[in-house]
Amino acid sequence: STLKRESVKNFVLKILNPLDNLERVVVPNPAPEVKPFVDGVKMIMNEIQSVLEKEGISRVEVSGQPFDPSQM
């Protein structure tokens, strides 16, 4: 329904910034003392992405491509 779709859209828009911030923590080849922390953040990100995918929401790769509003 339209109401559910709008609710999911609003939720996703609210969760994208925190998810982006978590992604910033995940760096390639972290120092050994922070690797467990980075691995934990990766696990949390994977769980969030799994929940979003169950709602039919998936990542759109846009790096190096012109902005396409139809992808939103």
Coordinates of C-alpha atoms in Angstrom, one line a residue:
S1 CA 0.0 0.0 0.0
T2 CA 1.0 3.6 -0.4
L3 CA 1.0 4.2 3.3
K4 CA 3.4 1.3 4.0
R5 CA 5.6 2.4 1.1
E6 CA 5.8 6.0 2.5
S7 CA 6.5 4.7 6.0
V8 CA 9.3 2.5 4.8
K9 CA 10.7 5.4 2.6
N10 CA 10.7 7.7 5.6
F11 CA 12.4 5.1 7.8
V12 CA 15.1 4.5 5.2
L13 CA 15.8 8.2 4.8
K14 CA 16.3 8.5 8.5
I15 CA 18.6 5.5 8.7
L16 CA 20.9 6.3 5.8
N17 CA 23.0 8.9 7.6
P18 CA 23.8 6.6 10.5
L19 CA 24.6 3.8 8.1
D20 CA 26.9 6.1 6.1
N21 CA 28.7 7.0 9.3
L22 CA 29.2 3.4 10.2
E23 CA 30.6 2.8 6.8
R24 CA 33.2 5.5 7.4
V25 CA 34.6 3.5 10.3
V26 CA 35.2 0.5 8.1
V27 CA 38.6 1.0 6.6
P28 CA 40.7 -1.5 4.7
N29 CA 43.5 -3.0 6.7
P30 CA 42.7 -1.5 10.1
A31 CA 45.4 -1.5 12.8
P32 CA 45.4 -4.8 14.8
E33 CA 44.2 -3.1 18.0
V34 CA 41.0 -1.8 16.3
K35 CA 40.3 -4.7 13.9
P36 CA 37.8 -6.3 16.3
F37 CA 35.9 -3.0 16.5
V38 CA 35.9 -2.6 12.7
D39 CA 34.7 -6.2 12.3
G40 CA 31.9 -5.5 14.8
V41 CA 30.8 -2.5 12.8
K42 CA 30.9 -4.6 9.6
M43 CA 28.6 -7.1 11.3
I44 CA 26.1 -4.4 12.3
M45 CA 26.2 -2.9 8.8
N46 CA 25.5 -6.3 7.3
E47 CA 22.5 -6.8 9.6
I48 CA 21.1 -3.4 8.8
Q49 CA 21.5 -4.0 5.1
S50 CA 19.9 -7.5 5.4
V51 CA 16.8 -5.9 7.1
L52 CA 16.6 -3.3 4.3
E53 CA 16.9 -5.9 1.6
K54 CA 14.0 -7.9 3.2
E55 CA 12.0 -4.7 2.7
G56 CA 13.0 -4.6 -1.0
I57 CA 15.6 -1.9 -0.6
S58 CA 19.0 -2.4 -2.1
R59 CA 22.2 -0.4 -2.6
V60 CA 22.5 1.4 -5.9
E61 CA 26.1 1.8 -7.1
V62 CA 26.5 5.3 -8.4
S63 CA 30.2 6.0 -8.0
G64 CA 31.4 7.9 -11.1
Q65 CA 28.0 8.0 -12.7
P66 CA 25.9 11.1 -13.3
F67 CA 23.0 11.7 -10.9
D68 CA 19.9 9.9 -11.9
P69 CA 16.8 10.8 -9.9
S70 CA 14.9 7.8 -11.2
Q71 CA 17.2 5.6 -9.0
M72 CA 15.8 7.2 -5.8

